[in-house]
Short mmCIF file of C-alpha atoms and ligand atoms in Angstrom, two decimals:
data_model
loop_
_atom_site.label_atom_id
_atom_site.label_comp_id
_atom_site.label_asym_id
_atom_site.label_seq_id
_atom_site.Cartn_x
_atom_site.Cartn_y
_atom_site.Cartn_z
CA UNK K 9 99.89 -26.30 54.03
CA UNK K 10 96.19 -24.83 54.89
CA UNK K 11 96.54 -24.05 58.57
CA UNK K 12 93.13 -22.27 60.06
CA UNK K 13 94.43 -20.28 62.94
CA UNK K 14 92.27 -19.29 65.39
CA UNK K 15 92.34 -16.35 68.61
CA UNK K 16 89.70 -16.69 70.80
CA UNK K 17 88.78 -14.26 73.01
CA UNK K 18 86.23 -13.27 75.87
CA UNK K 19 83.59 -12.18 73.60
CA UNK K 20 84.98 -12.84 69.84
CA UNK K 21 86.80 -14.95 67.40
CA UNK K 22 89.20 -13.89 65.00
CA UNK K 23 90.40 -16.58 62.44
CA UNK K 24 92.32 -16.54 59.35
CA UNK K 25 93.17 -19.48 56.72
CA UNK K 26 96.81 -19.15 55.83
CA UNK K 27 98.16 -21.19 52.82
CA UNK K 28 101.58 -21.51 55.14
CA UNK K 29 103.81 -21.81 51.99
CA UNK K 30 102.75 -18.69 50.21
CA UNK K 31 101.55 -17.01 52.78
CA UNK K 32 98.38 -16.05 51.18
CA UNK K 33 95.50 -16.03 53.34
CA UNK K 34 92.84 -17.75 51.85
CA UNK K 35 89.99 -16.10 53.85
CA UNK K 36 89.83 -14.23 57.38
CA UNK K 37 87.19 -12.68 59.94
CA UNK K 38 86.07 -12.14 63.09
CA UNK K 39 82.96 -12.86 64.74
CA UNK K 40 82.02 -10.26 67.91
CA UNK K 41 79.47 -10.31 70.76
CA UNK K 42 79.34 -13.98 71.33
CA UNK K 43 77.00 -14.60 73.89
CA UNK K 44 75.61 -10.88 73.72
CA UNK K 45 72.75 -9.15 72.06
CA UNK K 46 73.85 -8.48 68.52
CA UNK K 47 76.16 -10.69 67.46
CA UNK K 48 77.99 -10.76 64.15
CA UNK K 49 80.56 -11.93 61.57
CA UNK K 50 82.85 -10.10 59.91
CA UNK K 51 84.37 -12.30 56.97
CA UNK K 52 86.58 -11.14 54.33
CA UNK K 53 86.48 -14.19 51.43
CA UNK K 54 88.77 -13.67 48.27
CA UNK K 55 88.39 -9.40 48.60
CA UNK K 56 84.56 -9.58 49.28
CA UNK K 57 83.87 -8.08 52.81
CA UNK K 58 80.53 -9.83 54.38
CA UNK K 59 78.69 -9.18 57.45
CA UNK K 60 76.26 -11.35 58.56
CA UNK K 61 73.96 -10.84 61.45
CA UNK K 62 73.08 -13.63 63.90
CA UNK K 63 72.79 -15.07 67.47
CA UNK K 64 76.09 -16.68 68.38
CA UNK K 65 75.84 -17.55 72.20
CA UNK K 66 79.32 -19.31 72.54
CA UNK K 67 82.64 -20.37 71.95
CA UNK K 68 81.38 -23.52 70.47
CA UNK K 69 79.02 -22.24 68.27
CA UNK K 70 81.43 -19.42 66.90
CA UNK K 71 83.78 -22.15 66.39
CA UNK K 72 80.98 -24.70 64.49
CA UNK K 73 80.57 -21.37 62.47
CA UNK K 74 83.49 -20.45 61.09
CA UNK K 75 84.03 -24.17 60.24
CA UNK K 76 80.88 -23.74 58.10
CA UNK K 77 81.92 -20.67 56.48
CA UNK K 78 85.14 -22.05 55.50
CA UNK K 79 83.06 -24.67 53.30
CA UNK K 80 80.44 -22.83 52.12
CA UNK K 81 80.53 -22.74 47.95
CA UNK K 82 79.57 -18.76 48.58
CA UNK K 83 81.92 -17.44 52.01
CA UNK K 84 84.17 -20.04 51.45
CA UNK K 85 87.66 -20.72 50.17
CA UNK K 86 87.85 -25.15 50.69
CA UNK K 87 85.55 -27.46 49.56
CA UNK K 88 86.17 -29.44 53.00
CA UNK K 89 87.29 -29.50 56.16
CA UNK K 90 89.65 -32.20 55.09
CA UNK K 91 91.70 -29.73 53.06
CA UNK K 92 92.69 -27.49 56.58
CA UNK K 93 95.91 -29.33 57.47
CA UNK K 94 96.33 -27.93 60.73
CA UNK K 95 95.18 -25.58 63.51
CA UNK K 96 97.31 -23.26 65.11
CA UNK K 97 95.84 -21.30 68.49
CA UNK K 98 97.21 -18.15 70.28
CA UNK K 99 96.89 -18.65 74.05
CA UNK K 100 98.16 -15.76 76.02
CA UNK K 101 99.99 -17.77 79.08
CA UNK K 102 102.47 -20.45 79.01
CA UNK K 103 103.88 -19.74 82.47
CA UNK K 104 106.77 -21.01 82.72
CA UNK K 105 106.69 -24.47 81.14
CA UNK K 106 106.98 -24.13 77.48
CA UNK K 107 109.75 -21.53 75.96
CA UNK K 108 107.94 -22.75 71.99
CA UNK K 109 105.17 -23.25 70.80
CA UNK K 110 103.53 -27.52 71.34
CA UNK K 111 101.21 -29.79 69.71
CA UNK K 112 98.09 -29.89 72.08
CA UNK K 113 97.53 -32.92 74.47
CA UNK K 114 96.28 -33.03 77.58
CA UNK K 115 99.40 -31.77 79.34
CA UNK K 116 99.45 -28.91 77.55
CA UNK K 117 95.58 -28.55 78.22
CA UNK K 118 95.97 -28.50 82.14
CA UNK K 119 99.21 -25.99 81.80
CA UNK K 120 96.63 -23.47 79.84
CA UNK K 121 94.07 -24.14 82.47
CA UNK K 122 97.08 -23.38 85.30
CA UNK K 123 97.75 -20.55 83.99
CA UNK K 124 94.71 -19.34 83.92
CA UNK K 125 95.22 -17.54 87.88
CA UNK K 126 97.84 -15.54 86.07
CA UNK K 127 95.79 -14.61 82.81
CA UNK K 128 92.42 -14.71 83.99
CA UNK K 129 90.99 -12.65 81.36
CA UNK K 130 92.70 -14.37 78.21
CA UNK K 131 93.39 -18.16 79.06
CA UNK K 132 89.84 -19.09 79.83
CA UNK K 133 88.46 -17.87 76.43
CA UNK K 134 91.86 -19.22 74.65
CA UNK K 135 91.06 -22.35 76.16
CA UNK K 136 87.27 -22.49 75.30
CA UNK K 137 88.11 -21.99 72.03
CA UNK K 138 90.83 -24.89 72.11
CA UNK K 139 88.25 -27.45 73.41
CA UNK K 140 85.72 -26.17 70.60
CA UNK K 141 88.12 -26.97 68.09
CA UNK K 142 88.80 -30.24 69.46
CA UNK K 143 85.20 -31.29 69.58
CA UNK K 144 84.09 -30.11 66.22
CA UNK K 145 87.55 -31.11 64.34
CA UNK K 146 89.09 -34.10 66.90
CA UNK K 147 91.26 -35.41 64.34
CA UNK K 148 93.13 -32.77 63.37
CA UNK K 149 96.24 -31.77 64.63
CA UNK K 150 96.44 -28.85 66.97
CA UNK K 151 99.12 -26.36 68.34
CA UNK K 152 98.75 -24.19 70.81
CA UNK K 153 101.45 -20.86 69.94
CA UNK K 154 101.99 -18.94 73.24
CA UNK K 155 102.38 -15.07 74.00
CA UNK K 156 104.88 -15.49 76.76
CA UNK K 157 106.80 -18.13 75.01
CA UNK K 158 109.31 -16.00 73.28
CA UNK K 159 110.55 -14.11 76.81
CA UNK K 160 111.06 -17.91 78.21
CA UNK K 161 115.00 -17.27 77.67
CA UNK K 162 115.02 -14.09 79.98
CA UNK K 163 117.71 -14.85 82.66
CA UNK K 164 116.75 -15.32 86.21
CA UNK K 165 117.79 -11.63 87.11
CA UNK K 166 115.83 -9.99 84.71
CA UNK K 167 112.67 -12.11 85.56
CA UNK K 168 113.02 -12.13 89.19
CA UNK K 169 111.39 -9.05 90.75
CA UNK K 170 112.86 -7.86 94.08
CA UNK K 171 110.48 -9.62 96.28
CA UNK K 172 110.94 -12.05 99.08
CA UNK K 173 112.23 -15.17 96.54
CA UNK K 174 109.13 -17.40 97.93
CA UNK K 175 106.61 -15.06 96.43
CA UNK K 176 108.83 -16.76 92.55
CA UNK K 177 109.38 -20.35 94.61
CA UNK K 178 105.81 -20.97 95.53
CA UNK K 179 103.83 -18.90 93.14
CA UNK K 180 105.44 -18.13 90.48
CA UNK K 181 105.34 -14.53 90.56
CA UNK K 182 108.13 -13.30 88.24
CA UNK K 183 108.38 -11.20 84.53
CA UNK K 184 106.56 -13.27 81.71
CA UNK K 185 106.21 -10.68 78.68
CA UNK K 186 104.20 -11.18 76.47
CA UNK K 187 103.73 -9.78 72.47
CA UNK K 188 105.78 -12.68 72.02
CA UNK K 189 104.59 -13.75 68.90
CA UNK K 190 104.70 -10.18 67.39
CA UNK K 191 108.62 -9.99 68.84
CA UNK K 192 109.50 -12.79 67.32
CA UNK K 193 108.00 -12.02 64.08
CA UNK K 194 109.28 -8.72 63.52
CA UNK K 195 113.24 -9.80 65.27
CA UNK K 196 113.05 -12.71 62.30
CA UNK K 197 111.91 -10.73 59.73
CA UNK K 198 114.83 -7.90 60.48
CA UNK K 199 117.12 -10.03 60.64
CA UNK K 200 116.19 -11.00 56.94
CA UNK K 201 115.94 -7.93 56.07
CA UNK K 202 119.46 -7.06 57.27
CA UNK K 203 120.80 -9.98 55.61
CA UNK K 204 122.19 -11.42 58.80
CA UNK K 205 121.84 -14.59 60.70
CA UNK K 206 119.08 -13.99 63.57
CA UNK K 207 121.79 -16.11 65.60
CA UNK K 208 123.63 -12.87 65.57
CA UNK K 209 121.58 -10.11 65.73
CA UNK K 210 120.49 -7.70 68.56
CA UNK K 211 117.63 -5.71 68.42
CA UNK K 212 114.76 -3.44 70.17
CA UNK K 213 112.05 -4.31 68.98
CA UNK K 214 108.86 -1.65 69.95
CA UNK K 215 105.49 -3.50 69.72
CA UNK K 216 103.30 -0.42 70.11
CA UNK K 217 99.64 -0.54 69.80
CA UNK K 218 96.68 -0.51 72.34
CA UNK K 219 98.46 -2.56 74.46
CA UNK K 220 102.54 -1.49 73.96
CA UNK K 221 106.10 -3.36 75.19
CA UNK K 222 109.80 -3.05 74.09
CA UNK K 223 111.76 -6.38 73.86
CA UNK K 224 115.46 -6.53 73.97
CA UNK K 225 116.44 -9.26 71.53
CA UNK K 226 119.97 -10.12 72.06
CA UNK K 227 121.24 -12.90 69.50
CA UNK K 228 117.94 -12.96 68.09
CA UNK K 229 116.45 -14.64 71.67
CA UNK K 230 114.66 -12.18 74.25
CA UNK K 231 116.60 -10.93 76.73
CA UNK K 232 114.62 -8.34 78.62
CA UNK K 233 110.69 -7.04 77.75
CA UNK K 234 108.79 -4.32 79.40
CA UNK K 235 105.72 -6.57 80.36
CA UNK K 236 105.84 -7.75 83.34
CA UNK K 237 103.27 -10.37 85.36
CA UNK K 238 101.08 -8.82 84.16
CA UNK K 239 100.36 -6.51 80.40
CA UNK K 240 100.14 -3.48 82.72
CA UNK K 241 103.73 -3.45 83.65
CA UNK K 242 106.09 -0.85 81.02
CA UNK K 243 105.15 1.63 78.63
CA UNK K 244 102.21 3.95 78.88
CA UNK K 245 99.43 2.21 76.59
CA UNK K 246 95.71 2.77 75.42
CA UNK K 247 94.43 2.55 78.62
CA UNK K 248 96.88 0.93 80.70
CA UNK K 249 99.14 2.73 82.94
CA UNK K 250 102.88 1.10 82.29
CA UNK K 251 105.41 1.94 84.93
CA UNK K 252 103.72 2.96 88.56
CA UNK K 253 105.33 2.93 91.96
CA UNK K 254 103.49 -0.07 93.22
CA UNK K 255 102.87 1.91 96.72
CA UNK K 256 100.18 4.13 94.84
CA UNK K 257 97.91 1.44 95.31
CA UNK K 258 98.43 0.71 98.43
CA UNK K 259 97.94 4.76 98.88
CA UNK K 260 94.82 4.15 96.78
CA UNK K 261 93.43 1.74 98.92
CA UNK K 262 94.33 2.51 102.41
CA UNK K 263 93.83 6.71 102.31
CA UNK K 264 91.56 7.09 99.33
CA UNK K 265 89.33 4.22 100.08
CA UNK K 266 89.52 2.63 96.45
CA UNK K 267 88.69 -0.97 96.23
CA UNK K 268 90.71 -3.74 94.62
CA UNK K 269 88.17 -4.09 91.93
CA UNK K 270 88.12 -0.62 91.36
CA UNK K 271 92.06 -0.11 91.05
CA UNK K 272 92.01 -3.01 88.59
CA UNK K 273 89.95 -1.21 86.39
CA UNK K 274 91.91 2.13 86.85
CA UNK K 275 95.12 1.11 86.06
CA UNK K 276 94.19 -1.79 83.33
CA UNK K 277 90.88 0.00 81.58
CA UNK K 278 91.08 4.12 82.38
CA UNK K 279 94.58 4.85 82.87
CA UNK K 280 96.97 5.47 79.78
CA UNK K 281 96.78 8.02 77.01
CA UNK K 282 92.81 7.62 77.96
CA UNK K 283 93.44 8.41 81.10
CA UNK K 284 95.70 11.01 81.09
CA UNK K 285 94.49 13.09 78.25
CA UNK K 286 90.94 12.45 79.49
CA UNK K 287 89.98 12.24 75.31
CA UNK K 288 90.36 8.46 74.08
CA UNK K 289 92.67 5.78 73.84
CA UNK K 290 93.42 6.15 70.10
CA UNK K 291 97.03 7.92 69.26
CA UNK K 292 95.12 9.46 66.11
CA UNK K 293 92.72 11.46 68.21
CA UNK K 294 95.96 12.03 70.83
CA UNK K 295 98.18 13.29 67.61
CA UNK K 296 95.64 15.41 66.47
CA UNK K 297 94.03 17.32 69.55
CA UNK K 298 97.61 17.45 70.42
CA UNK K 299 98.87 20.23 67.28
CA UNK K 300 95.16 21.67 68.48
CA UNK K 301 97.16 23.01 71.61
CA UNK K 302 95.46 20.47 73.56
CA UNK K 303 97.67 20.26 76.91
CA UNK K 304 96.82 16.79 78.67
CA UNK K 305 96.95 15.27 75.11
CA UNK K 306 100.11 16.83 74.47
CA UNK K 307 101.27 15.39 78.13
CA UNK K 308 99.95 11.84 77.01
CA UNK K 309 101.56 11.67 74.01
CA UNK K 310 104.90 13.41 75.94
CA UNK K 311 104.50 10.45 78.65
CA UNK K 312 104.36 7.89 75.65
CA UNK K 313 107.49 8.58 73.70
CA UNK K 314 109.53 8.95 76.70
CA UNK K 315 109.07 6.23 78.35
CA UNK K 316 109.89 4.39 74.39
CA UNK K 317 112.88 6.44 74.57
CA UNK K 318 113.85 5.53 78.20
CA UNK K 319 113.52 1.70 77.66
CA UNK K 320 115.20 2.05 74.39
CA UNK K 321 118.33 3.96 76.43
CA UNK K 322 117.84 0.94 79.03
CA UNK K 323 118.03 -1.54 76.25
CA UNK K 324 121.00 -0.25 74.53
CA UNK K 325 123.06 -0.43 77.70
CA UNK K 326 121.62 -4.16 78.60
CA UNK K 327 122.45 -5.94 75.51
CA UNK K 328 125.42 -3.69 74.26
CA UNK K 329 125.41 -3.10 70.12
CA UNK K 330 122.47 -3.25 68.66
CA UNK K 331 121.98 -3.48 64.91
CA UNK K 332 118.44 -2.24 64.36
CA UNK K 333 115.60 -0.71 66.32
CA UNK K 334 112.23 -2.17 65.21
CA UNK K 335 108.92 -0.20 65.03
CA UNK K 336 105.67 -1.88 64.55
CA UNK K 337 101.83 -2.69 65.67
CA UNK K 338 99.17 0.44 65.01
CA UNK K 339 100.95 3.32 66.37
CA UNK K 340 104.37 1.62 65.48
CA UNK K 341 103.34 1.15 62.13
CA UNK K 342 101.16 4.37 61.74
CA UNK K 343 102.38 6.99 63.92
CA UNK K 344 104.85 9.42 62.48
CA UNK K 345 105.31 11.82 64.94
CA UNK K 346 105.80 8.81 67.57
CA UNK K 347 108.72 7.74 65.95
CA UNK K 348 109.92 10.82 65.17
CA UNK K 349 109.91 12.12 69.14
CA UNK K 350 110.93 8.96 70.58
CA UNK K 351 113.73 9.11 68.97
CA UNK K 352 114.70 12.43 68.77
CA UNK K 353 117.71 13.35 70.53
CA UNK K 354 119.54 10.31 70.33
CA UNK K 355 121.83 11.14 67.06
CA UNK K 356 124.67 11.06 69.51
CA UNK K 357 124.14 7.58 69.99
CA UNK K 358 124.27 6.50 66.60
CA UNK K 359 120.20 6.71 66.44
CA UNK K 360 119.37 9.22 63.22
CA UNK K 361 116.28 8.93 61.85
CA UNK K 362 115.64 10.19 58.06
CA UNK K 363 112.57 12.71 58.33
CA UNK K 364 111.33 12.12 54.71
CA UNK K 365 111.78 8.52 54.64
CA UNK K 366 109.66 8.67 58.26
CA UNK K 367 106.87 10.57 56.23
CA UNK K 368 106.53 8.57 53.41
CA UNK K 369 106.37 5.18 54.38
CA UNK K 370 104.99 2.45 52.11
CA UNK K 371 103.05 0.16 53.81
CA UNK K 372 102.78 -3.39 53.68
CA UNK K 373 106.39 -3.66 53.50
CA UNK K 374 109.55 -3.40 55.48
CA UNK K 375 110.68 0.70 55.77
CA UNK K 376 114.40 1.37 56.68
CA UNK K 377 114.05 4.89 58.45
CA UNK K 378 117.54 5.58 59.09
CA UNK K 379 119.73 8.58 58.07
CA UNK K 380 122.06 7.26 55.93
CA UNK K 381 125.12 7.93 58.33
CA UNK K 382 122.76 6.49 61.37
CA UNK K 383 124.69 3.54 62.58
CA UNK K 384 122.04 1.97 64.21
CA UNK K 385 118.94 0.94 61.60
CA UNK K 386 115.67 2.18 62.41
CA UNK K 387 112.92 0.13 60.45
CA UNK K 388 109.39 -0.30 60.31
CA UNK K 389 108.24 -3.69 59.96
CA UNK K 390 104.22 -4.83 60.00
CA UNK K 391 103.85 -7.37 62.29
CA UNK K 392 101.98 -10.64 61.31
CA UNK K 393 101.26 -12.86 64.38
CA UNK K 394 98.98 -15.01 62.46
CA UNK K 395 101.52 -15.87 59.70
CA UNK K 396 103.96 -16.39 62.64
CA UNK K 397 101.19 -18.59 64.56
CA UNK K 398 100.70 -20.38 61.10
CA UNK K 399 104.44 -21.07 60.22
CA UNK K 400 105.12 -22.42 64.07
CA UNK K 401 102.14 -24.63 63.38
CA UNK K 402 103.10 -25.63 60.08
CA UNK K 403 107.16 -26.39 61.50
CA UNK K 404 105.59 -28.66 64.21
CA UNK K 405 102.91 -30.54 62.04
CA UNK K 406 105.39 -30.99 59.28
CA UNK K 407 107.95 -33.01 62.27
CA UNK K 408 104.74 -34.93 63.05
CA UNK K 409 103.78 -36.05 59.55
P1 AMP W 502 96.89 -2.37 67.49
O1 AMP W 502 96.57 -2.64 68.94
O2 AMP W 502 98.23 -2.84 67.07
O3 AMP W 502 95.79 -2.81 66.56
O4 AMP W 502 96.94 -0.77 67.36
C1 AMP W 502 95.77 0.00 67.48
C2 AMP W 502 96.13 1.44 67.71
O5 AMP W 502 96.98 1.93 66.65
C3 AMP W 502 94.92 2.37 67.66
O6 AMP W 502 94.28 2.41 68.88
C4 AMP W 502 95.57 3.70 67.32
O7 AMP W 502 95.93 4.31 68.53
C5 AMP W 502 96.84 3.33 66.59
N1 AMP W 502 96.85 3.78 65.18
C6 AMP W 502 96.33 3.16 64.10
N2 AMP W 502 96.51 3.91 62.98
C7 AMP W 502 97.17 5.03 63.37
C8 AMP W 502 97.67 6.20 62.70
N3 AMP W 502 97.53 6.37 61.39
N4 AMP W 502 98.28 7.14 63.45
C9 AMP W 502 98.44 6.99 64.78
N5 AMP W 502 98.01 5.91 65.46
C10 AMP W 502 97.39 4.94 64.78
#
């Protein structure tokens, strides 16, 4: 099956098209600056890279775009829009209704637009995008594959937070997690890997890029995530803090006069390794100014793999044996020395990485890590959430057909 899937967000549009059998991908790109001064596309069509230059003031029109590429005898792979089967759509927030991923109607239309008071930055694009799609291609069918769906079978007292209940009962404050779609990935693909029914299989899986969570996965099904309401909750990331005591901000707005707008943007935009190495948000530039002798990059980078090795300690303990501990997104994938201290320390428990296997990873394909007398696996897996977006959408469609 040709399934086009498609992640809108506030100011860009990545897409991919995804032969869902092979999983080759046909062509992919991304068009930035929608609605801004400068606007391009990025497309990538059969190895040739392309960018192309011009005004793309919305959703719609980035959408009407890529639709044209995809036919286009020059940037494109099809000869017509009647050879996409399918359309598969990441949307950030689910709440609380839908544990997989759906076929779009108009229920599933006013859950996204619900939701959108708890993802207010993501579900409004995600949905623009949706109703783009709709207009331009009405007669194709559509699924909608959700962030938070994966961490729907979280039990009620790992969600809960310990707040008054009402604050769950009447607005649905509780843990939602999200890097679902990379979790799941990554858990199936390891469970492959170790030859093992998913069914059966526990895992921490460490999603760790500019935005970073740990997952639990106990009989391949999520059972605790560091994301909370919200992607700040958990590890230190990019430029999110993780882990605070919630009273700071209270302390931040009562003594030091900071306004809710303003803490938003502290701990969601300059907080992290940003903010506490005061250098960038990219674990290259920490890593390196770091072996310079460089002290708050060294502390960022500190903060980082202790709080992975922290929620990996928590994990272990939750969900009893576990069979392999995942590593992948950017930094998971990349990052040597981020494995390597996270970990470190832990042989006792079973957790022994193999330096030189650390060092010379080969990418593009799975990496088992461990020492050979490491009883718990350690591999490196590259995460795909648009081959898992297109194989949901392909497993629904096909039940349609
Ligand atoms: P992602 O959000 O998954 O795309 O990850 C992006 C982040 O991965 C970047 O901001 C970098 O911090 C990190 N990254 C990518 N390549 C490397 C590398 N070779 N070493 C360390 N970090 C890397």
């Amino acid at each position: 099956m040709k399934i086009l899937v498609l992640n809108s967000g506030s100011s860009s549009v990545k897409y991919q098209l995804i032969n869902s059998v092979t999983h080759k991908i046909l062509c992919k790109g991304l068009i930035e600056k929608i609605g801004e001064e400068g606007s391009f596309i990025h497309h990538i069509n059969g190895g040739e890279i392309f960018e192309i230059k011009e005004n793309i003031k919305d959703h719609s029109r980035a959408i009407q775009r890529i639709s044209t590429l995809l036919v286009d005898h020059k940037y494109g792979p099809i000869d017509s829009l009647n050879d996409i089967d399918a359309i598969g759509h990441r949307v950030v927030h689910g709440g609380e209704k839908y544990a997989e991923s759906v076929l779009i109607d108009e229920d599933v239309i006013g859950t996204i637009r619900e939701n959108i008071k708890l993802a207010p930055l993501h579900n409004p694009p995600n949905l623009k995008g949706i109703l783009s799609t709709l207009e331009l291609m009405p007669e194709k069918p559509q699924v909608v594959v959700f962030d938070t769906s994966f961490h729907q079978t979280m039990p009620p007292f790992i969600y809960t937070y310990g707040l008054p209940y009402d604050f769950y009962k009447n607005f649905r404050i509780r843990r939602y997690g999200f890097h679902g779609t990379s979790h799941k990935y990554v858990s199936l693909k390891a469970a492959e890997f170790l030859n093992q029914p998913i069914e059966s299989t526990n895992l921490i899986t460490c999603h760790l890029g500019n935005g970073s969570s740990i997952t639990a996965v106990k009989n391949g099904k999520s059972f605790d995530t560091s994301m909370g309401f919200t992607p700040v909750e958990g590890l230190l990331m990019g430029t999110r803090s993780g882990d605070i005591d919630p009273a700071i901000l209270i302390y931040m707005e009562n003594d030091l006069n900071y306004t809710i707008p303003q803490i938003s943007d502290i701990i969601n935009k300059k907080s992290g390794l940003s903010g506490v190495s005061g250098i960038s948000n990219d674990m290259r530039e920490i890593v390196k100014k770091s072996e310079d002798g460089d002290m708050r990059a060294k502390l960022a980078f500190d903060i980082f793999c202790y709080r992975i090795k922290k929620y990996i300690g928590a994990y272990m303990f939750s969900i009893g044996m576990v069979d392999a501990i995942v590593f992948t997104a950017g930094i998971g994938e990349n990052c040597i020395s981020t494995r390597e201290s996270s970990l470190k320390g832990l042989e006792e428990f079973g957790i022994i990485i193999d330096k030189k296997k650390n060092r010379n990873i080969e990418k593009g394909t799975i990496n088992d890590i461990s020492a050979f007398n490491s009883k718990i696996r350690i591999l490196v897996i590259p995460t795909n959430e648009e081959l898992m977006i297109a194989k949901d959408t392909e497993a629904i469609v096909k039940n349609i057909k």
